[in-house]
Amino acid sequence: MTACQSETEYYKIDWSVKLALPEPSGLAYDKLRDELWSVSDENHGIYQVSTNGEILKRVEIPDGDLEGIAFVDDSTLAVLSEESREVVFVSINGKVIDRKPVFDNGVFNNGPEGIAYDADNKTYWVANEKNPALIVKYDSLFNEIERKEIDFVRDVSGLFYDNVDNSLWMTSDEDNKILKLDTELNILKAYDTNIKQMEGIAIDHKNKAIYIVSDSEEKLYGLKLK
């Protein structure tokens, strides 16, 4: 993996709103409903959120320490539990459908932190936060396809797959960076920002927006998609 040679840009915040959601960690865009989904790493909650930050619904699952979420289809979400080191497949009404272990062939000091899903190819990317920062690609049955260590940031705090241009978006909390990657995990674009403790990112082409959640501030941020 190599970084592109262009200079890092700075991404300005367009707007922000306080969320009635404790410690949001993870974000997914539901293009069918033009809404967002997030999880709390303080409780067991999965939250349906409008694109202006209104909480529309909350469901609860048994798993704790939820750290990532991906929209799979119109009725299914994939939620990442750091506590159990599993991807938990959940209906939008909170029914647990299936579970798949991640990082089951290695010992890591920090747990899974982000998940992204490519519906066209039915593949998943799951990030280990750090020590090492790592992204693992899985097929639809959660057989590992490949893994790569991330050496251009200190941690990975959020992931999102953009099917419009077949790219991965990633946040780094410790480096305050937003990165756009190709699916080989090479950097296409890198942006600095001053959002604290970014732990989720989602891309919305309909509204030309990048959404980011801050864990510590409990805020949803909107940035104009370039």
PDB file of C-alpha atoms in Angstrom:
ATOM      1  CA  MET A   1       0.000   0.000   0.000  1.00  0.00           C
ATOM      2  CA  THR A   2       1.362   3.347  -0.998  1.00  0.00           C
ATOM      3  CA  ALA A   3       0.098   6.850  -0.417  1.00  0.00           C
ATOM      4  CA  CYS A   4      -0.651   9.139  -3.309  1.00  0.00           C
ATOM      5  CA  GLN A   5       1.814  11.957  -3.849  1.00  0.00           C
ATOM      6  CA  SER A   6      -0.689  14.841  -3.654  1.00  0.00           C
ATOM      7  CA  GLU A   7      -0.690  17.076  -0.603  1.00  0.00           C
ATOM      8  CA  THR A   8      -3.140  16.458   2.200  1.00  0.00           C
ATOM      9  CA  GLU A   9      -6.126  18.807   2.026  1.00  0.00           C
ATOM     10  CA  TYR A  10      -8.160  20.238   4.869  1.00  0.00           C
ATOM     11  CA  TYR A  11     -11.870  19.388   5.104  1.00  0.00           C
ATOM     12  CA  LYS A  12     -14.119  22.099   6.534  1.00  0.00           C
ATOM     13  CA  ILE A  13     -17.216  21.270   8.571  1.00  0.00           C
ATOM     14  CA  ASP A  14     -20.487  22.350   6.942  1.00  0.00           C
ATOM     15  CA  TRP A  15     -22.742  21.780   9.974  1.00  0.00           C
ATOM     16  CA  SER A  16     -23.037  19.744  13.181  1.00  0.00           C
ATOM     17  CA  VAL A  17     -25.805  18.679  15.545  1.00  0.00           C
ATOM     18  CA  LYS A  18     -25.886  17.124  18.994  1.00  0.00           C
ATOM     19  CA  LEU A  19     -27.154  13.533  18.987  1.00  0.00           C
ATOM     20  CA  ALA A  20     -29.436  11.994  21.596  1.00  0.00           C
ATOM     21  CA  LEU A  21     -27.217   8.929  21.345  1.00  0.00           C
ATOM     22  CA  PRO A  22     -24.546   8.081  23.930  1.00  0.00           C
ATOM     23  CA  GLU A  23     -21.041   7.572  22.527  1.00  0.00           C
ATOM     24  CA  PRO A  24     -21.911   6.962  18.851  1.00  0.00           C
ATOM     25  CA  SER A  25     -19.420   4.583  17.276  1.00  0.00           C
ATOM     26  CA  GLY A  26     -20.015   3.638  13.683  1.00  0.00           C
ATOM     27  CA  LEU A  27     -22.189   5.010  10.901  1.00  0.00           C
ATOM     28  CA  ALA A  28     -23.953   3.630   7.834  1.00  0.00           C
ATOM     29  CA  TYR A  29     -26.017   5.299   5.118  1.00  0.00           C
ATOM     30  CA  ASP A  30     -29.362   3.719   4.185  1.00  0.00           C
ATOM     31  CA  LYS A  31     -29.933   4.996   0.645  1.00  0.00           C
ATOM     32  CA  LEU A  32     -33.316   3.251   0.396  1.00  0.00           C
ATOM     33  CA  ARG A  33     -34.715   5.416   3.187  1.00  0.00           C
ATOM     34  CA  ASP A  34     -32.243   8.314   2.906  1.00  0.00           C
ATOM     35  CA  GLU A  35     -31.359   7.816   6.571  1.00  0.00           C
ATOM     36  CA  LEU A  36     -28.428   6.828   8.763  1.00  0.00           C
ATOM     37  CA  TRP A  37     -27.775   4.007  11.220  1.00  0.00           C
ATOM     38  CA  SER A  38     -25.396   4.185  14.165  1.00  0.00           C
ATOM     39  CA  VAL A  39     -24.536   2.217  17.294  1.00  0.00           C
ATOM     40  CA  SER A  40     -23.611   3.129  20.842  1.00  0.00           C
ATOM     41  CA  ASP A  41     -20.529   1.683  22.503  1.00  0.00           C
ATOM     42  CA  GLU A  42     -21.981   2.674  25.889  1.00  0.00           C
ATOM     43  CA  ASN A  43     -25.173   0.624  25.688  1.00  0.00           C
ATOM     44  CA  HIS A  44     -26.546  -2.152  23.475  1.00  0.00           C
ATOM     45  CA  GLY A  45     -28.398   0.206  21.173  1.00  0.00           C
ATOM     46  CA  ILE A  46     -28.715   0.418  17.402  1.00  0.00           C
ATOM     47  CA  TYR A  47     -30.136   3.744  16.257  1.00  0.00           C
ATOM     48  CA  GLN A  48     -31.943   4.847  13.119  1.00  0.00           C
ATOM     49  CA  VAL A  49     -31.079   8.505  12.568  1.00  0.00           C
ATOM     50  CA  SER A  50     -32.332  11.109  10.078  1.00  0.00           C
ATOM     51  CA  THR A  51     -29.741  12.934   7.981  1.00  0.00           C
ATOM     52  CA  ASN A  52     -30.278  15.996  10.191  1.00  0.00           C
ATOM     53  CA  GLY A  53     -29.557  14.070  13.387  1.00  0.00           C
ATOM     54  CA  GLU A  54     -33.034  13.208  14.702  1.00  0.00           C
ATOM     55  CA  ILE A  55     -33.278   9.817  16.422  1.00  0.00           C
ATOM     56  CA  LEU A  56     -36.058   7.913  14.646  1.00  0.00           C
ATOM     57  CA  LYS A  57     -35.819   4.498  16.300  1.00  0.00           C
ATOM     58  CA  ARG A  58     -33.734   2.534  18.781  1.00  0.00           C
ATOM     59  CA  VAL A  59     -33.463  -1.247  19.052  1.00  0.00           C
ATOM     60  CA  GLU A  60     -31.316  -3.253  21.442  1.00  0.00           C
ATOM     61  CA  ILE A  61     -29.290  -6.434  21.042  1.00  0.00           C
ATOM     62  CA  PRO A  62     -27.590  -8.559  23.745  1.00  0.00           C
ATOM     63  CA  ASP A  63     -24.067  -7.642  22.630  1.00  0.00           C
ATOM     64  CA  GLY A  64     -22.135  -4.785  24.173  1.00  0.00           C
ATOM     65  CA  ASP A  65     -19.264  -2.526  23.101  1.00  0.00           C
ATOM     66  CA  LEU A  66     -20.677  -1.964  19.631  1.00  0.00           C
ATOM     67  CA  GLU A  67     -18.077  -0.330  17.401  1.00  0.00           C
ATOM     68  CA  GLY A  68     -19.277  -0.378  13.797  1.00  0.00           C
ATOM     69  CA  ILE A  69     -22.286  -0.832  11.538  1.00  0.00           C
ATOM     70  CA  ALA A  70     -22.945  -1.500   7.842  1.00  0.00           C
ATOM     71  CA  PHE A  71     -26.190  -1.460   5.864  1.00  0.00           C
ATOM     72  CA  VAL A  72     -26.585  -4.860   4.175  1.00  0.00           C
ATOM     73  CA  ASP A  73     -30.063  -4.693   2.599  1.00  0.00           C
ATOM     74  CA  ASP A  74     -33.472  -3.153   3.240  1.00  0.00           C
ATOM     75  CA  SER A  75     -34.030  -5.295   6.326  1.00  0.00           C
ATOM     76  CA  THR A  76     -30.555  -6.277   7.584  1.00  0.00           C
ATOM     77  CA  LEU A  77     -27.661  -4.559   9.327  1.00  0.00           C
ATOM     78  CA  ALA A  78     -24.190  -5.900  10.154  1.00  0.00           C
ATOM     79  CA  VAL A  79     -23.040  -4.708  13.579  1.00  0.00           C
ATOM     80  CA  LEU A  80     -19.517  -5.084  14.924  1.00  0.00           C
ATOM     81  CA  SER A  81     -19.111  -6.117  18.564  1.00  0.00           C
ATOM     82  CA  GLU A  82     -15.668  -5.519  20.042  1.00  0.00           C
ATOM     83  CA  GLU A  83     -16.733  -7.411  23.168  1.00  0.00           C
ATOM     84  CA  SER A  84     -17.387 -10.715  21.379  1.00  0.00           C
ATOM     85  CA  ARG A  85     -15.197  -9.983  18.311  1.00  0.00           C
ATOM     86  CA  GLU A  86     -18.084 -10.886  16.055  1.00  0.00           C
ATOM     87  CA  VAL A  87     -20.095  -9.404  13.248  1.00  0.00           C
ATOM     88  CA  VAL A  88     -23.703  -9.666  14.399  1.00  0.00           C
ATOM     89  CA  PHE A  89     -26.328  -9.673  11.660  1.00  0.00           C
ATOM     90  CA  VAL A  90     -29.462  -7.965  12.894  1.00  0.00           C
ATOM     91  CA  SER A  91     -32.842  -7.146  11.394  1.00  0.00           C
ATOM     92  CA  ILE A  92     -33.795  -3.465  11.468  1.00  0.00           C
ATOM     93  CA  ASN A  93     -36.245  -4.457  14.218  1.00  0.00           C
ATOM     94  CA  GLY A  94     -33.477  -5.809  16.435  1.00  0.00           C
ATOM     95  CA  LYS A  95     -33.723  -9.569  15.825  1.00  0.00           C
ATOM     96  CA  VAL A  96     -30.314 -11.289  15.769  1.00  0.00           C
ATOM     97  CA  ILE A  97     -30.091 -13.340  12.572  1.00  0.00           C
ATOM     98  CA  ASP A  98     -26.526 -14.664  12.528  1.00  0.00           C
ATOM     99  CA  ARG A  99     -23.024 -14.202  13.956  1.00  0.00           C
ATOM    100  CA  LYS A 100     -19.600 -14.473  12.381  1.00  0.00           C
ATOM    101  CA  PRO A 101     -16.264 -14.303  14.263  1.00  0.00           C
ATOM    102  CA  VAL A 102     -13.570 -11.911  13.048  1.00  0.00           C
ATOM    103  CA  PHE A 103      -9.818 -11.902  13.650  1.00  0.00           C
ATOM    104  CA  ASP A 104     -10.082 -15.460  14.949  1.00  0.00           C
ATOM    105  CA  ASN A 105      -6.575 -16.480  13.904  1.00  0.00           C
ATOM    106  CA  GLY A 106      -4.503 -13.865  15.678  1.00  0.00           C
ATOM    107  CA  VAL A 107      -4.105 -12.029  18.961  1.00  0.00           C
ATOM    108  CA  PHE A 108      -4.666  -8.278  18.905  1.00  0.00           C
ATOM    109  CA  ASN A 109      -4.265  -5.698  21.624  1.00  0.00           C
ATOM    110  CA  ASN A 110      -7.092  -3.576  20.248  1.00  0.00           C
ATOM    111  CA  GLY A 111     -10.317  -4.937  18.856  1.00  0.00           C
ATOM    112  CA  PRO A 112     -12.446  -4.570  15.715  1.00  0.00           C
ATOM    113  CA  GLU A 113     -13.478  -0.972  15.108  1.00  0.00           C
ATOM    114  CA  GLY A 114     -15.098  -0.535  11.677  1.00  0.00           C
ATOM    115  CA  ILE A 115     -17.043  -2.486   9.065  1.00  0.00           C
ATOM    116  CA  ALA A 116     -17.999  -1.803   5.440  1.00  0.00           C
ATOM    117  CA  TYR A 117     -20.065  -3.835   2.965  1.00  0.00           C
ATOM    118  CA  ASP A 118     -19.966  -4.054  -0.840  1.00  0.00           C
ATOM    119  CA  ALA A 119     -23.440  -5.258  -1.845  1.00  0.00           C
ATOM    120  CA  ASP A 120     -22.480  -5.736  -5.519  1.00  0.00           C
ATOM    121  CA  ASN A 121     -19.715  -8.219  -4.751  1.00  0.00           C
ATOM    122  CA  LYS A 122     -21.072  -9.359  -1.371  1.00  0.00           C
ATOM    123  CA  THR A 123     -17.809  -8.695   0.409  1.00  0.00           C
ATOM    124  CA  TYR A 124     -17.024  -7.148   3.781  1.00  0.00           C
ATOM    125  CA  TRP A 125     -14.110  -5.147   5.129  1.00  0.00           C
ATOM    126  CA  VAL A 126     -13.463  -5.208   8.876  1.00  0.00           C
ATOM    127  CA  ALA A 127     -10.871  -2.998  10.557  1.00  0.00           C
ATOM    128  CA  ASN A 128      -8.795  -3.722  13.618  1.00  0.00           C
ATOM    129  CA  GLU A 129      -8.221  -0.391  15.361  1.00  0.00           C
ATOM    130  CA  LYS A 130      -4.452  -0.577  15.994  1.00  0.00           C
ATOM    131  CA  ASN A 131      -1.537  -2.719  17.214  1.00  0.00           C
ATOM    132  CA  PRO A 132      -1.713  -3.425  14.358  1.00  0.00           C
ATOM    133  CA  ALA A 133      -4.024  -1.166  12.360  1.00  0.00           C
ATOM    134  CA  LEU A 134      -5.418  -3.713   9.935  1.00  0.00           C
ATOM    135  CA  ILE A 135      -8.184  -4.213   7.375  1.00  0.00           C
ATOM    136  CA  VAL A 136      -9.397  -7.725   6.566  1.00  0.00           C
ATOM    137  CA  LYS A 137     -11.575  -8.555   3.552  1.00  0.00           C
ATOM    138  CA  TYR A 138     -14.146 -11.371   3.832  1.00  0.00           C
ATOM    139  CA  ASP A 139     -16.475 -13.069   1.370  1.00  0.00           C
ATOM    140  CA  SER A 140     -20.226 -13.481   1.936  1.00  0.00           C
ATOM    141  CA  LEU A 141     -19.668 -16.553   4.166  1.00  0.00           C
ATOM    142  CA  PHE A 142     -16.979 -14.721   6.137  1.00  0.00           C
ATOM    143  CA  ASN A 143     -14.092 -16.675   4.749  1.00  0.00           C
ATOM    144  CA  GLU A 144     -11.051 -14.420   4.825  1.00  0.00           C
ATOM    145  CA  ILE A 145      -9.937 -13.241   1.370  1.00  0.00           C
ATOM    146  CA  GLU A 146      -6.992 -11.059   2.335  1.00  0.00           C
ATOM    147  CA  ARG A 147      -5.625  -8.783   5.041  1.00  0.00           C
ATOM    148  CA  LYS A 148      -3.366  -5.749   4.976  1.00  0.00           C
ATOM    149  CA  GLU A 149      -1.772  -3.740   7.723  1.00  0.00           C
ATOM    150  CA  ILE A 150      -2.362   0.008   7.562  1.00  0.00           C
ATOM    151  CA  ASP A 151       0.912   1.881   7.929  1.00  0.00           C
ATOM    152  CA  PHE A 152      -0.084   5.400   6.887  1.00  0.00           C
ATOM    153  CA  VAL A 153      -2.165   6.251   9.994  1.00  0.00           C
ATOM    154  CA  ARG A 154      -1.878   5.269  13.642  1.00  0.00           C
ATOM    155  CA  ASP A 155      -5.395   3.847  13.932  1.00  0.00           C
ATOM    156  CA  VAL A 156      -8.547   3.023  11.972  1.00  0.00           C
ATOM    157  CA  SER A 157     -11.718   4.291  13.640  1.00  0.00           C
ATOM    158  CA  GLY A 158     -14.378   4.033  10.910  1.00  0.00           C
ATOM    159  CA  LEU A 159     -15.026   2.448   7.485  1.00  0.00           C
ATOM    160  CA  PHE A 160     -17.552   2.915   4.673  1.00  0.00           C
ATOM    161  CA  TYR A 161     -17.759   1.370   1.197  1.00  0.00           C
ATOM    162  CA  ASP A 162     -18.961   3.672  -1.602  1.00  0.00           C
ATOM    163  CA  ASN A 163     -20.477   1.658  -4.440  1.00  0.00           C
ATOM    164  CA  VAL A 164     -20.748   4.713  -6.702  1.00  0.00           C
ATOM    165  CA  ASP A 165     -17.019   4.734  -7.454  1.00  0.00           C
ATOM    166  CA  ASN A 166     -15.903   1.483  -5.776  1.00  0.00           C
ATOM    167  CA  SER A 167     -13.938   3.184  -3.001  1.00  0.00           C
ATOM    168  CA  LEU A 168     -13.423   2.798   0.728  1.00  0.00           C
ATOM    169  CA  TRP A 169     -13.623   5.758   3.091  1.00  0.00           C
ATOM    170  CA  MET A 170     -11.768   5.559   6.376  1.00  0.00           C
ATOM    171  CA  THR A 171     -11.330   7.745   9.450  1.00  0.00           C
ATOM    172  CA  SER A 172      -8.376   7.894  11.805  1.00  0.00           C
ATOM    173  CA  ASP A 173      -9.210   9.232  15.248  1.00  0.00           C
ATOM    174  CA  GLU A 174      -5.609   9.637  16.425  1.00  0.00           C
ATOM    175  CA  ASP A 175      -4.438  11.384  13.246  1.00  0.00           C
ATOM    176  CA  ASN A 176      -7.638  13.455  12.681  1.00  0.00           C
ATOM    177  CA  LYS A 177      -7.770  12.292   9.077  1.00  0.00           C
ATOM    178  CA  ILE A 178     -10.417  11.297   6.560  1.00  0.00           C
ATOM    179  CA  LEU A 179      -9.043   9.060   3.802  1.00  0.00           C
ATOM    180  CA  LYS A 180     -10.469   7.825   0.540  1.00  0.00           C
ATOM    181  CA  LEU A 181      -8.923   4.524  -0.569  1.00  0.00           C
ATOM    182  CA  ASP A 182      -9.224   2.216  -3.530  1.00  0.00           C
ATOM    183  CA  THR A 183     -10.182  -1.386  -2.823  1.00  0.00           C
ATOM    184  CA  GLU A 184      -6.510  -2.363  -2.769  1.00  0.00           C
ATOM    185  CA  LEU A 185      -6.205   0.061   0.179  1.00  0.00           C
ATOM    186  CA  ASN A 186      -4.069   2.633  -1.616  1.00  0.00           C
ATOM    187  CA  ILE A 187      -4.738   6.267  -0.736  1.00  0.00           C
ATOM    188  CA  LEU A 188      -6.671   8.243  -3.345  1.00  0.00           C
ATOM    189  CA  LYS A 189      -7.299  11.311  -1.186  1.00  0.00           C
ATOM    190  CA  ALA A 190      -6.307  12.369   2.323  1.00  0.00           C
ATOM    191  CA  TYR A 191      -7.975  15.125   4.321  1.00  0.00           C
ATOM    192  CA  ASP A 192      -7.156  16.666   7.688  1.00  0.00           C
ATOM    193  CA  THR A 193     -10.049  17.762   9.905  1.00  0.00           C
ATOM    194  CA  ASN A 194     -10.536  19.013  13.446  1.00  0.00           C
ATOM    195  CA  ILE A 195     -13.399  16.702  14.424  1.00  0.00           C
ATOM    196  CA  LYS A 196     -12.592  15.040  17.730  1.00  0.00           C
ATOM    197  CA  GLN A 197     -12.715  11.271  18.129  1.00  0.00           C
ATOM    198  CA  MET A 198     -14.222  10.378  14.752  1.00  0.00           C
ATOM    199  CA  GLU A 199     -15.678   6.877  15.014  1.00  0.00           C
ATOM    200  CA  GLY A 200     -17.929   6.561  11.996  1.00  0.00           C
ATOM    201  CA  ILE A 201     -18.220   7.816   8.425  1.00  0.00           C
ATOM    202  CA  ALA A 202     -20.866   7.504   5.698  1.00  0.00           C
ATOM    203  CA  ILE A 203     -21.094   8.903   2.162  1.00  0.00           C
ATOM    204  CA  ASP A 204     -24.377  10.262   0.759  1.00  0.00           C
ATOM    205  CA  HIS A 205     -24.263  11.123  -2.956  1.00  0.00           C
ATOM    206  CA  LYS A 206     -27.955  12.091  -3.066  1.00  0.00           C
ATOM    207  CA  ASN A 207     -27.380  14.976  -0.668  1.00  0.00           C
ATOM    208  CA  LYS A 208     -23.684  15.373  -1.605  1.00  0.00           C
ATOM    209  CA  ALA A 209     -22.639  14.896   2.002  1.00  0.00           C
ATOM    210  CA  ILE A 210     -20.093  13.141   4.151  1.00  0.00           C
ATOM    211  CA  TYR A 211     -21.469  12.283   7.592  1.00  0.00           C
ATOM    212  CA  ILE A 212     -19.183  11.712  10.563  1.00  0.00           C
ATOM    213  CA  VAL A 213     -19.992  10.896  14.185  1.00  0.00           C
ATOM    214  CA  SER A 214     -17.861  11.980  17.119  1.00  0.00           C
ATOM    215  CA  ASP A 215     -17.852   9.611  20.081  1.00  0.00           C
ATOM    216  CA  SER A 216     -16.654  12.080  22.717  1.00  0.00           C
ATOM    217  CA  GLU A 217     -18.777  15.020  21.539  1.00  0.00           C
ATOM    218  CA  GLU A 218     -21.836  12.869  20.730  1.00  0.00           C
ATOM    219  CA  LYS A 219     -22.371  14.863  17.548  1.00  0.00           C
ATOM    220  CA  LEU A 220     -23.226  14.221  13.919  1.00  0.00           C
ATOM    221  CA  TYR A 221     -21.169  16.293  11.489  1.00  0.00           C
ATOM    222  CA  GLY A 222     -21.993  17.110   7.885  1.00  0.00           C
ATOM    223  CA  LEU A 223     -19.297  17.926   5.307  1.00  0.00           C
ATOM    224  CA  LYS A 224     -19.868  18.765   1.657  1.00  0.00           C
ATOM    225  CA  LEU A 225     -18.844  15.873  -0.592  1.00  0.00           C
ATOM    226  CA  LYS A 226     -16.248  17.111  -3.077  1.00  0.00           C
TER     227      LYS A 226
END
